Coordinates of C-alpha atoms in Angstrom, one line a residue:
M1 CA 1.5 -25.2 -11.8
T2 CA 1.4 -22.0 -13.9
S3 CA 4.1 -19.6 -15.0
N4 CA 4.4 -16.3 -16.8
N5 CA 5.5 -16.0 -20.4
S6 CA 7.4 -12.9 -21.6
F7 CA 8.4 -12.3 -25.3
S8 CA 11.8 -11.0 -26.0
Q9 CA 12.3 -10.0 -22.3
E10 CA 15.1 -7.4 -22.1
I11 CA 17.8 -8.1 -19.6
A12 CA 16.9 -6.3 -16.3
L13 CA 17.9 -6.4 -12.7
F14 CA 16.4 -9.4 -11.0
Q15 CA 18.1 -9.7 -7.6
Q16 CA 20.7 -7.8 -5.7
F17 CA 22.9 -9.1 -2.9
N18 CA 25.2 -7.1 -0.7
G19 CA 27.7 -8.5 1.8
R20 CA 30.8 -10.7 1.9
Y21 CA 29.4 -12.6 -1.1
D22 CA 30.5 -14.3 -4.3
Y23 CA 28.9 -16.7 -6.7
L24 CA 29.5 -20.0 -8.4
A25 CA 27.8 -21.5 -11.4
I26 CA 27.4 -25.1 -12.5
G27 CA 25.5 -26.6 -15.4
N28 CA 25.6 -28.8 -18.4
T29 CA 24.3 -29.1 -21.9
L30 CA 21.9 -31.7 -23.2
N31 CA 23.5 -31.6 -26.7
P32 CA 25.8 -34.6 -27.2
S33 CA 28.0 -32.4 -29.5
E34 CA 28.0 -29.0 -31.1
N35 CA 25.1 -29.0 -33.5
N36 CA 27.0 -27.0 -36.0
I37 CA 29.6 -29.8 -36.3
E38 CA 27.5 -33.0 -35.9
R39 CA 25.0 -32.3 -38.6
D40 CA 23.5 -35.8 -38.8
Y41 CA 22.3 -35.8 -35.2
C42 CA 19.3 -33.7 -34.1
D43 CA 18.2 -34.8 -30.7
I44 CA 19.0 -34.1 -27.0
L45 CA 20.2 -36.2 -24.2
P46 CA 17.6 -37.4 -21.5
E47 CA 19.8 -36.0 -18.7
S48 CA 23.1 -34.5 -17.8
Q49 CA 25.1 -33.9 -14.6
A50 CA 27.3 -31.3 -13.0
E51 CA 29.2 -31.2 -9.7
L52 CA 28.8 -28.5 -7.1
L53 CA 32.0 -27.7 -5.2
L54 CA 31.4 -24.7 -3.0
P55 CA 34.5 -23.4 -1.1
T56 CA 34.8 -24.5 2.5
N57 CA 33.5 -22.4 5.4
T58 CA 30.8 -20.8 3.2
S59 CA 27.1 -20.6 3.5
I60 CA 24.5 -20.5 0.8
V61 CA 22.6 -17.2 0.3
A62 CA 20.5 -18.0 -2.8
A63 CA 20.3 -20.5 -5.6
Y64 CA 18.5 -20.4 -9.0
L65 CA 18.0 -23.1 -11.6
Y66 CA 17.8 -22.1 -15.3
W67 CA 16.9 -24.3 -18.2
A68 CA 16.5 -23.4 -21.8
G69 CA 16.1 -24.8 -25.3
S70 CA 14.4 -24.7 -28.7
G71 CA 10.6 -24.1 -28.8
V72 CA 8.1 -22.5 -26.5
G73 CA 9.2 -24.2 -23.3
D74 CA 9.1 -27.2 -21.0
Q75 CA 8.0 -25.7 -17.7
E76 CA 8.5 -28.9 -15.6
V77 CA 11.8 -30.7 -15.2
S78 CA 13.5 -32.9 -12.6
L79 CA 16.6 -32.1 -10.5
N80 CA 18.0 -35.1 -8.6
G81 CA 14.6 -36.7 -8.8
N82 CA 12.8 -33.6 -7.5
T83 CA 10.0 -32.2 -9.7
I84 CA 10.8 -28.5 -10.5
F85 CA 8.3 -26.1 -11.9
A86 CA 9.2 -22.8 -13.6
D87 CA 8.7 -19.6 -11.6
N88 CA 8.8 -17.8 -14.9
T89 CA 9.4 -18.5 -18.6
Y90 CA 11.0 -16.1 -21.1
L91 CA 10.5 -16.4 -24.8
V92 CA 12.4 -14.9 -27.7
E93 CA 11.9 -15.4 -31.5
Y94 CA 14.2 -15.6 -34.5
N95 CA 12.9 -14.9 -38.0
D96 CA 14.7 -17.4 -40.2
S97 CA 14.7 -16.6 -43.9
T98 CA 14.0 -20.2 -44.8
Y99 CA 12.0 -21.6 -41.9
G100 CA 10.1 -18.5 -40.6
I101 CA 9.6 -17.7 -37.0
L102 CA 11.4 -20.0 -34.5
P103 CA 10.9 -19.4 -30.8
Y104 CA 13.3 -20.2 -28.0
F105 CA 12.7 -20.4 -24.3
S106 CA 14.3 -20.1 -20.9
C107 CA 12.8 -21.0 -17.5
Y108 CA 14.0 -20.3 -14.0
T109 CA 13.0 -21.1 -10.5
D110 CA 14.3 -20.5 -7.0
I111 CA 15.9 -23.7 -5.6
T112 CA 17.7 -22.2 -2.5
D113 CA 16.1 -24.7 -0.1
L114 CA 17.0 -27.7 -2.3
I115 CA 20.7 -26.6 -2.7
T116 CA 21.0 -25.7 1.0
T117 CA 19.7 -29.1 2.0
N118 CA 21.9 -31.1 -0.5
G119 CA 25.0 -28.9 -0.5
N120 CA 28.1 -30.1 -2.4
T121 CA 27.1 -33.1 -4.5
S122 CA 26.4 -34.1 -8.1
Y123 CA 23.3 -32.6 -9.6
T124 CA 21.4 -34.3 -12.5
L125 CA 18.8 -32.5 -14.6
S126 CA 16.3 -34.7 -16.5
N127 CA 12.9 -34.6 -18.1
L128 CA 13.7 -31.5 -20.1
D129 CA 12.0 -32.6 -23.3
I130 CA 12.0 -30.7 -26.6
S131 CA 11.7 -33.8 -28.8
E132 CA 8.2 -32.9 -29.9
T133 CA 9.4 -29.4 -30.8
L134 CA 12.2 -30.7 -33.0
A135 CA 10.0 -33.3 -34.6
N136 CA 7.2 -30.9 -35.5
N137 CA 9.4 -28.1 -36.8
I138 CA 12.3 -29.0 -39.1
G139 CA 13.6 -25.4 -38.9
Y140 CA 15.6 -26.0 -35.7
C141 CA 17.6 -28.9 -37.1
G142 CA 17.6 -27.3 -40.6
N143 CA 19.4 -24.2 -39.4
R144 CA 21.3 -26.0 -36.6
T145 CA 19.7 -24.2 -33.6
N146 CA 18.5 -27.3 -31.9
F147 CA 19.7 -27.0 -28.3
A148 CA 18.9 -27.6 -24.6
G149 CA 20.8 -27.1 -21.4
W150 CA 20.7 -26.0 -17.8
C151 CA 22.6 -24.0 -15.2
I152 CA 22.5 -23.4 -11.4
Y153 CA 23.7 -20.1 -9.9
V154 CA 24.7 -20.2 -6.2
V155 CA 25.3 -17.0 -4.3
Y156 CA 27.3 -17.7 -1.1
E157 CA 28.7 -15.9 1.9
D158 CA 32.4 -16.1 2.9
I159 CA 33.5 -14.0 5.9
N160 CA 37.0 -13.7 4.3
L161 CA 35.6 -11.9 1.3
P162 CA 35.5 -8.1 0.9
L163 CA 32.1 -6.4 1.0
N164 CA 30.7 -7.0 -2.5
Q165 CA 27.6 -6.1 -4.4
I166 CA 26.3 -8.9 -6.6
N167 CA 23.7 -7.9 -9.2
L168 CA 21.9 -10.6 -11.0
F169 CA 20.3 -9.5 -14.3
Q170 CA 18.1 -11.8 -16.3
G171 CA 15.7 -12.0 -19.3
L172 CA 16.1 -13.4 -22.8
D173 CA 17.7 -11.3 -25.5
I174 CA 19.0 -12.3 -28.9
I175 CA 21.5 -11.3 -31.6
N176 CA 21.7 -12.9 -35.0
R177 CA 22.2 -12.2 -38.7
N178 CA 19.1 -10.0 -38.6
V179 CA 20.1 -8.0 -35.5
R180 CA 23.9 -8.2 -35.4
E181 CA 24.6 -5.9 -32.4
K182 CA 23.0 -5.6 -29.0
N183 CA 23.7 -3.0 -26.3
I184 CA 22.7 -3.7 -22.8
I185 CA 23.0 -1.1 -20.0
L186 CA 23.3 -2.4 -16.5
D187 CA 22.4 0.2 -14.0
N188 CA 22.0 0.1 -10.2
V189 CA 25.7 -0.6 -9.8
N190 CA 28.1 1.4 -7.6
V191 CA 31.8 0.8 -8.1
L192 CA 33.9 1.8 -5.1
D193 CA 36.9 -0.4 -5.7
N194 CA 37.4 -2.1 -9.1
V195 CA 39.9 -4.7 -7.8
G196 CA 38.5 -8.2 -8.2
A197 CA 35.5 -7.0 -10.3
K198 CA 34.1 -9.7 -12.6
I199 CA 31.1 -10.2 -14.8
G200 CA 29.5 -13.5 -15.8
F201 CA 27.1 -14.7 -18.5
L202 CA 24.8 -17.5 -19.3
A203 CA 24.1 -17.6 -23.0
W204 CA 22.7 -20.2 -25.4
E205 CA 23.3 -21.5 -28.9
G206 CA 26.9 -20.3 -29.2
D207 CA 28.9 -22.3 -31.8
S208 CA 32.7 -22.6 -31.8
L209 CA 32.9 -22.7 -35.6
L210 CA 30.9 -19.5 -36.2
N211 CA 33.5 -17.0 -35.2
Y212 CA 32.5 -14.3 -37.6
G213 CA 32.5 -10.8 -36.1
E214 CA 31.6 -12.2 -32.7
S215 CA 32.8 -10.0 -29.8
L216 CA 32.0 -9.1 -26.2
L217 CA 32.7 -5.5 -25.1
I218 CA 32.5 -4.0 -21.6
N219 CA 32.4 -0.2 -21.7
D220 CA 33.6 -0.3 -25.3
N221 CA 36.6 -2.5 -24.4
I222 CA 36.8 -6.0 -26.0
I223 CA 37.2 -8.6 -23.3
S224 CA 38.5 -12.1 -23.7
N225 CA 39.8 -15.0 -21.7
P226 CA 42.1 -16.9 -24.1
P227 CA 42.5 -19.6 -25.1
L228 CA 39.0 -20.6 -23.8
N229 CA 37.2 -17.4 -24.9
P230 CA 39.2 -15.6 -27.6
A231 CA 38.4 -12.0 -28.4
N232 CA 36.7 -12.9 -31.8
N233 CA 34.7 -15.9 -30.5
A234 CA 33.2 -15.1 -27.1
F235 CA 30.3 -17.5 -27.3
N236 CA 31.8 -20.8 -28.3
G237 CA 30.3 -23.5 -26.1
T238 CA 32.5 -23.1 -23.0
N239 CA 32.3 -23.2 -19.2
T240 CA 34.9 -21.0 -17.5
F241 CA 34.2 -22.5 -14.1
T242 CA 35.3 -26.0 -15.3
N243 CA 37.7 -24.7 -18.0
S244 CA 35.7 -26.8 -20.5
N245 CA 34.9 -26.3 -24.2
N246 CA 32.2 -29.0 -24.4
F247 CA 29.3 -26.9 -23.0
Y248 CA 27.8 -27.5 -26.4
N249 CA 25.6 -24.7 -27.7
G250 CA 25.8 -22.9 -24.4
D251 CA 28.2 -20.6 -22.6
L252 CA 28.7 -20.4 -18.8
D253 CA 31.5 -17.9 -18.6
F254 CA 32.9 -15.1 -16.4
Y255 CA 35.6 -12.5 -16.9
N256 CA 37.7 -10.3 -14.7
I257 CA 36.8 -6.7 -15.6
Q258 CA 38.8 -4.6 -13.1
D259 CA 40.5 -2.9 -16.1
N260 CA 37.3 -2.2 -17.8
I261 CA 35.4 -0.3 -15.1
A262 CA 36.3 2.6 -13.0
I263 CA 35.7 3.6 -9.4
G264 CA 32.6 5.7 -9.3
D265 CA 30.8 4.0 -12.2
T266 CA 27.1 3.6 -11.7
T267 CA 26.4 1.8 -15.0
V268 CA 28.1 -0.9 -17.1
E269 CA 27.6 -1.0 -20.8
I270 CA 27.7 -4.4 -22.5
K271 CA 27.9 -4.7 -26.3
L272 CA 27.5 -8.0 -28.1
T273 CA 28.2 -8.4 -31.8
T274 CA 28.0 -11.2 -34.4
G275 CA 28.2 -11.5 -38.1
D276 CA 30.8 -11.0 -40.8
Y277 CA 31.6 -12.1 -44.4
D278 CA 33.5 -15.2 -45.1
V279 CA 36.2 -15.6 -47.8
N280 CA 33.5 -16.1 -50.4
G281 CA 31.7 -12.9 -49.5
N282 CA 28.8 -14.6 -47.7
L283 CA 27.4 -13.3 -44.5
Q284 CA 28.0 -15.7 -41.6
A285 CA 26.6 -15.1 -38.1
D286 CA 26.1 -17.0 -34.9
L287 CA 22.7 -16.9 -33.1
I288 CA 23.4 -15.9 -29.6
I289 CA 20.7 -15.8 -26.8
I290 CA 21.6 -14.0 -23.6
N291 CA 19.8 -15.4 -20.6
N292 CA 21.4 -13.7 -17.6
I293 CA 24.3 -11.5 -16.6
I294 CA 25.9 -11.3 -13.1
T295 CA 28.3 -8.7 -11.8
V296 CA 30.5 -8.9 -8.6
L297 CA 31.7 -5.4 -7.6
N298 CA 33.4 -4.2 -4.4
S299 CA 30.9 -1.6 -3.0
Q300 CA 30.6 -0.3 0.5
L301 CA 27.3 1.6 0.6
P302 CA 24.1 1.6 2.7
D303 CA 20.8 0.6 1.2
A304 CA 17.9 2.5 2.8
T305 CA 14.5 0.9 2.5
V306 CA 11.3 1.7 4.4
L307 CA 8.2 -0.3 5.5
I308 CA 4.8 1.1 6.5
N309 CA 3.9 -0.9 9.7
N310 CA 0.6 0.7 10.4
I311 CA -1.5 3.8 9.6
N312 CA -3.8 4.8 12.4
L313 CA -6.9 6.6 11.4
E314 CA -9.0 8.9 13.6
C315 CA -12.8 9.0 13.2
A316 CA -14.2 12.1 11.7
N317 CA -10.6 13.5 11.5
R318 CA -8.2 14.0 8.6
Q319 CA -5.2 13.4 10.9
I320 CA -3.4 10.1 10.4
T321 CA -0.5 8.5 12.3
I322 CA 2.0 6.6 10.3
D323 CA 4.2 4.0 12.0
Y324 CA 7.1 3.1 9.8
T325 CA 10.5 1.3 9.9
V326 CA 13.7 2.4 8.0
N327 CA 15.9 -0.6 7.2
N328 CA 19.5 -0.9 6.2
I329 CA 19.4 -4.6 5.7
N330 CA 20.8 -5.5 2.3
S331 CA 23.8 -3.1 2.7
T332 CA 27.6 -2.9 3.1
E333 CA 27.8 0.3 5.1
F334 CA 25.9 2.1 7.9
L335 CA 23.0 4.5 7.0
P336 CA 23.9 7.9 8.5
T337 CA 21.9 10.0 11.0
N338 CA 19.4 12.5 9.6
T339 CA 18.6 10.6 6.4
P340 CA 15.5 12.4 5.1
I341 CA 12.1 10.8 4.8
A342 CA 9.2 12.2 2.8
F343 CA 5.5 11.4 3.1
Y344 CA 3.1 11.8 0.2
A345 CA -0.6 11.5 -0.2
N346 CA -1.6 10.9 -3.8
N347 CA 1.8 12.2 -4.8
E348 CA 1.3 15.4 -2.8
L349 CA 3.9 16.1 -0.1
V350 CA 2.2 16.1 3.3
G351 CA 5.1 15.6 5.7
T352 CA 8.8 15.1 6.2
S353 CA 11.0 13.5 8.9
Q354 CA 14.5 12.0 9.2
T355 CA 16.2 9.1 10.9
V356 CA 17.3 9.8 14.5
N357 CA 20.3 7.4 14.8
Q358 CA 23.0 5.9 12.6
I359 CA 21.5 2.6 11.4
E360 CA 24.1 -0.2 11.2
I361 CA 24.4 -2.9 8.6
G362 CA 21.5 -5.3 9.0
S363 CA 19.6 -3.0 11.5
S364 CA 16.5 -0.9 11.5
E365 CA 14.9 2.1 13.2
N366 CA 11.2 2.6 13.9
G367 CA 9.5 6.0 13.6
Q368 CA 6.1 7.7 13.8
I369 CA 4.7 10.8 12.4
N370 CA 1.3 12.6 12.6
I371 CA 0.0 14.1 9.3
I372 CA -3.0 16.2 8.4
I373 CA -4.5 15.2 5.0
P374 CA -5.3 18.3 3.1
D375 CA -9.0 19.0 2.4
N376 CA -8.4 19.0 -1.3
L377 CA -7.6 15.3 -1.4
P378 CA -10.3 12.6 -1.5
N379 CA -11.0 10.2 1.3
N380 CA -9.6 7.3 -0.7
L381 CA -5.9 7.9 -1.3
E382 CA -2.5 6.3 -1.5
I383 CA 0.1 7.0 1.1
T384 CA 3.7 6.8 -0.1
V385 CA 6.7 6.9 2.3
V386 CA 10.1 7.5 0.7
V387 CA 13.4 7.3 2.5
D388 CA 16.3 9.4 1.4
D389 CA 14.0 12.0 -0.1
L390 CA 14.1 15.7 0.8
G391 CA 10.5 16.1 -0.3
N392 CA 11.3 16.9 -3.9
G393 CA 12.3 13.5 -5.1
I394 CA 16.0 14.2 -4.4
G395 CA 18.1 12.2 -2.0
I396 CA 21.3 12.9 -0.2
I397 CA 22.7 9.4 0.3
T398 CA 24.5 7.3 -2.3
E399 CA 23.0 3.8 -2.0
L400 CA 23.6 0.3 -3.3
N401 CA 20.1 0.4 -4.8
E402 CA 18.4 3.7 -5.5
L403 CA 15.2 2.0 -6.7
N404 CA 13.9 0.4 -3.5
N405 CA 13.3 3.5 -1.3
E406 CA 9.5 3.6 -1.4
A407 CA 6.6 2.0 0.5
F408 CA 2.9 2.3 -0.4
Q409 CA -0.4 1.8 1.3
D410 CA -4.0 2.6 0.3
I411 CA -6.2 4.1 2.9
Q412 CA -9.7 5.4 3.3
L413 CA -10.2 8.2 5.8
L414 CA -12.9 7.6 8.4
E415 CA -15.1 10.4 7.5
I416 CA -18.4 10.2 9.3
E417 CA -21.8 11.2 8.0
I418 CA -23.9 13.1 10.5
N419 CA -27.4 11.8 10.2
P420 CA -30.5 13.9 11.3
L421 CA -33.3 12.5 13.4
Q422 CA -36.8 14.0 13.9
P423 CA -36.9 16.7 16.6
M424 CA -38.2 16.0 20.1
N425 CA -41.1 18.3 21.2
N426 CA -42.2 18.9 24.7
C427 CA -44.4 21.5 26.5
D428 CA -42.7 24.5 28.1
E429 CA -42.6 24.0 31.8
G430 CA -41.4 27.6 32.4
F431 CA -38.8 29.9 31.0
N432 CA -38.6 27.9 27.7
M433 CA -37.4 24.8 29.5
A434 CA -38.7 21.2 29.7
Y435 CA -37.6 17.7 30.5
F436 CA -36.9 15.2 27.7
D437 CA -36.3 11.5 27.6
L438 CA -33.5 11.4 25.0
T439 CA -33.4 7.6 25.0
L440 CA -36.7 7.5 23.1
Q441 CA -34.6 8.4 20.0
L442 CA -32.9 5.0 20.2
D443 CA -36.2 3.4 19.2
T444 CA -35.9 5.2 15.8
I445 CA -32.5 3.8 14.8
D446 CA -30.7 0.4 14.7
T447 CA -27.9 0.4 17.2
N448 CA -27.1 -3.3 16.8
G449 CA -26.8 -3.5 20.6
E450 CA -23.7 -1.3 20.6
P451 CA -23.1 1.3 23.3
T452 CA -24.6 4.8 22.8
S453 CA -24.0 8.2 24.4
F454 CA -25.5 11.7 24.2
Y455 CA -23.7 15.0 24.0
V456 CA -24.6 18.7 23.8
S457 CA -22.0 19.4 21.2
L458 CA -20.2 17.7 18.3
E459 CA -16.9 18.6 19.8
D460 CA -17.7 16.9 23.0
L461 CA -18.8 13.8 21.1
Q462 CA -15.6 13.6 19.1
N463 CA -13.5 14.1 22.3
D464 CA -15.6 11.8 24.5
A465 CA -16.1 14.7 26.9
N466 CA -19.1 15.9 29.0
E467 CA -21.4 13.0 28.2
I468 CA -25.0 13.5 29.3
L469 CA -25.2 11.3 32.3
N470 CA -29.0 11.0 32.7
P471 CA -30.3 11.1 29.2
S472 CA -33.8 9.9 30.3
H473 CA -34.4 13.1 32.3
F474 CA -32.6 15.9 30.5
Q475 CA -33.6 19.5 30.8
N476 CA -32.8 21.8 27.9
S477 CA -30.7 24.9 28.4
E478 CA -31.6 26.8 25.1
V479 CA -34.3 26.7 22.5
P480 CA -34.0 24.9 20.2
Q481 CA -31.1 22.8 21.6
T482 CA -29.2 20.3 19.4
I483 CA -28.3 17.0 20.9
F484 CA -25.7 14.6 19.4
L485 CA -26.0 10.9 19.6
K486 CA -23.0 8.6 19.2
V487 CA -23.4 4.9 18.4
N488 CA -20.4 2.7 18.3
N489 CA -19.9 1.0 15.0
Q490 CA -16.4 -0.5 14.6
P491 CA -13.9 0.6 13.5
C492 CA -15.5 4.0 14.1
Y493 CA -18.9 5.2 15.1
D494 CA -22.1 6.7 13.8
I495 CA -23.4 10.2 14.6
Y496 CA -26.9 11.4 14.8
Y497 CA -28.3 14.7 15.8
F498 CA -31.7 16.1 16.7
D499 CA -33.3 19.2 18.1
L500 CA -35.1 19.7 21.4
V501 CA -38.0 21.9 20.7
V502 CA -39.9 23.6 23.6
E503 CA -43.4 24.7 22.7
N504 CA -46.2 26.5 24.4
C505 CA -49.0 24.0 25.1
P506 CA -52.6 25.1 25.7
P507 CA -53.0 26.3 29.3
H508 CA -55.5 24.5 31.7
I509 CA -57.9 27.0 33.3
P510 CA -59.6 25.9 36.5
E511 CA -63.4 26.6 37.1
V512 CA -63.1 27.4 40.8
F513 CA -60.6 28.6 43.4
T514 CA -60.8 29.6 47.1
P515 CA -58.7 32.6 48.2
N516 CA -59.2 32.0 52.0
N517 CA -55.5 31.8 52.9
D518 CA -55.7 28.1 53.9
G519 CA -52.7 27.4 51.7
Y520 CA -54.7 25.4 49.2
N521 CA -56.1 26.7 45.9
D522 CA -55.7 30.3 47.1
W523 CA -55.3 31.9 43.6
F524 CA -56.5 31.6 40.1
N525 CA -53.8 29.1 39.1
I526 CA -54.0 28.7 35.3
Q527 CA -51.7 25.7 34.7
G528 CA -49.2 26.2 31.8
L529 CA -49.5 30.0 31.8
Y530 CA -47.1 31.7 34.1
N531 CA -43.5 31.9 32.9
I532 CA -44.6 30.2 29.7
F533 CA -46.8 32.8 28.1
E534 CA -44.8 35.5 29.6
N535 CA -46.5 38.3 27.7
H536 CA -50.1 37.3 28.5
K537 CA -52.8 39.7 29.8
L538 CA -55.6 38.6 32.1
L539 CA -58.8 40.6 32.6
I540 CA -61.4 39.7 35.2
Y541 CA -65.0 41.0 35.1
N542 CA -67.9 40.7 37.6
R543 CA -71.3 39.7 36.5
Y544 CA -72.2 43.2 35.6
G545 CA -69.4 43.4 33.1
T546 CA -67.3 45.7 35.3
L547 CA -63.5 45.2 35.0
I548 CA -62.3 44.5 38.5
F549 CA -58.8 43.0 37.9
E550 CA -56.0 43.3 35.3
G551 CA -53.0 40.9 35.6
D552 CA -50.0 39.7 33.7
N553 CA -47.1 37.2 34.2
D554 CA -45.9 39.1 37.3
N555 CA -49.4 39.7 38.8
P556 CA -51.6 36.7 39.2
W557 CA -55.2 37.0 40.6
Y558 CA -55.6 36.2 44.3
G559 CA -59.3 37.0 44.3
K560 CA -58.8 40.7 45.0
A561 CA -59.7 43.7 42.9
N562 CA -57.2 46.1 41.5
K563 CA -59.7 48.1 39.4
G564 CA -62.6 50.2 40.4
I565 CA -63.3 52.7 43.2
N566 CA -64.8 50.8 46.0
N567 CA -63.2 47.3 45.9
T568 CA -59.6 48.0 45.2
G569 CA -57.3 45.7 47.4
K570 CA -60.3 43.9 48.9
T571 CA -61.2 40.2 48.6
L572 CA -64.2 39.9 46.3
P573 CA -67.5 38.3 47.4
V574 CA -68.4 34.7 46.5
G575 CA -69.7 34.4 43.0
T576 CA -69.1 33.8 39.3
Y577 CA -66.6 36.0 37.5
F578 CA -65.6 36.1 33.9
Y579 CA -62.1 36.2 32.4
V580 CA -60.6 37.3 29.1
L581 CA -57.1 35.8 28.6
N582 CA -55.0 37.2 25.8
L583 CA -51.9 34.9 25.5
N584 CA -50.2 37.2 23.0
D585 CA -49.1 34.1 21.1
S586 CA -49.8 34.0 17.4
N587 CA -50.7 30.3 17.7
Y588 CA -53.5 31.0 20.1
K589 CA -56.7 33.0 20.1
T590 CA -57.9 35.0 23.1
L591 CA -59.5 32.7 25.6
T592 CA -62.7 33.6 27.5
G593 CA -64.8 31.9 30.2
W594 CA -65.9 31.9 33.8
V595 CA -64.5 30.9 37.2
Y596 CA -66.3 30.5 40.5
L597 CA -64.7 32.3 43.5
N598 CA -65.7 30.6 46.8
L599 CA -64.4 31.3 50.2

C-alpha cells in the first residue's frame, strides 16, 4: 500500500459538508504522561482506547482517522484489529539547535464504512510504532518532543440541527522557538448566522508546562476555554470533548466563536503564537504542530456544480453538442432560476446558457447546447463548463463553495481528410458522356468490409443525401465530374474523391456500306465520330480525285453526292471511294483511307 508524502503541508480545505450536520471527535494519546514532566521515560504505549458516543437519532456522514508522531511516519496501523493504511502522509520538520533536523508526521485515512458498521463502541488503536525512530535519534527524547497519538473525526446528520456548513481543513504546520507566530487564513466560508459557530483543532506536542507566550486568536481575538484551555496556554494536552487534561502531547479541542466572527464573513483568520522569556531572561517556547482545523457555521446557501455527461462530435464538422448536468447537491438552499453557465474551448468563450428551473437542495437539472468551435482553435482542445459564470469569470450567486463550479473534458474534433484516388477514364459515347463502373474504385482501397456509398457532391455525402443508387452503371453529367466515396470507419468515416474523365477515343471507320434503303448499313457509319468529334470535317473523293461529298457532325454520308454538277443529290455508283477525315482534335492527325460503296 502506498501513500503520498508532503513536507510542511500548509493547512488547506480538505472536505466541505453542508446540511443539518455537526461533528464529534474522539482519540487518545500513546504517551503515558506529558513528556515535558516525565523526563526519565521516552517510549510510547502499544495501544490506547477511546469511546464513541454519537447522539441518538443521528446518522454518520463521514469519518476520518488521524495518527501522528515523531519521525517520518508509520503508514500502517490497526483499529479494533482492522489493518488501516494511510491515504496520505504529511511531514513537517523542526531544526533543533542541538540535534539538527527532526521530522514529525501525520497520516490520515477515510474510515467512514468502518465507523458506520461499528457505530457507538470503544475504539482501540494499536501498531503505531515509533520505537525505532526514538532509538535511532536521541534528539526527540533529548528535547522532549517524543510523542504519538490518534484521533477520529465523525461528521453526522441530525434533522433537529440548523443547516450548517462544516469545513474540514488539514495539513501539517508548525510553530516553535524558530518560527513563533503562524497565521492561517481559512477561506471558502460563508457566515449567515454566527449563533452556535464553533471551531475545532487537532494539534500535537503541546505541553501544559510550556505556557510562554502561547495564544490562539480568531480574527485577532484571543479565545480560551478556561479552566481547560486558558488564554495563555491553548495547547496544553487537553481534550475538550471529554473535558480531560491527560491527552498528553496532543490537543483535541473546540471553541465557541460566535462572538469572534460576523455575519457575512467569508474568511476566518487564525493566529497561533508561542514563546516568551522566563524570569531568568531565557527564551522558552512550546513546539506546536497543527494537524487539522474544523469549523461549524450556520450557512444557508446553494452550491452549484456541473458535470459534463457527454460531448457529441460530428464528422467533418466543428459543431459539438454538450450534454451537462447542473447540481445543487451539497447545499443548504435552492439554486435560483437563470443561473448563468459559460462554455469555454481552450479558455476561449464559445457559448453561454442558464438554468431553466429552480434547483432544490439535493437536486439537479440536465441541459444541452450546440456550439461551433472557432476555426482558429486546434482539433485537440479542452472543453470547460462553468456554472455561475456570465462568460467573463464573474458569477451572480453567492455559494457555499465558490471553487467547485467547473468541469473539464478533452476532445478531438472529428476532422476528416479527403483522400484523392486516380481518375476513371472512359470513351465519349456522345455529347461528352459515358457510362462508368464506380465500384471499380473499391479495388484500390481497403474498406475493411465496411459499407460504402457514392455521391456527386461533398455536401450530399456529409448529409447522407442523394446517394448514387446504381454506381456500377453511372453516366456522367459534366466533364470532368468529381465523385465522392464514403467508407464507414467508426466512430466516423473516410472520404475519397476521384474525377470521371470522358475522352475522345479513336473512331472506327468501316470499309464498306450499302445505301440501298434496306435499313441495314445504309450510311457511312464511322463509329465513335458523331456527337463525339463534333467539329469534324469529312471529304469524299471518287477514283478520279473529284470531291463529291463534304460532310460534318450534322451531315453524315448516305452514299449521295453534294458536290459537283452532274451527280448532286444522286446515289453514287458502286465502287471504291476515298475519304479525308479531319477530326479537328489536337490529339489526332487527319485520317485518310478508302471505303467500298455497294448497292
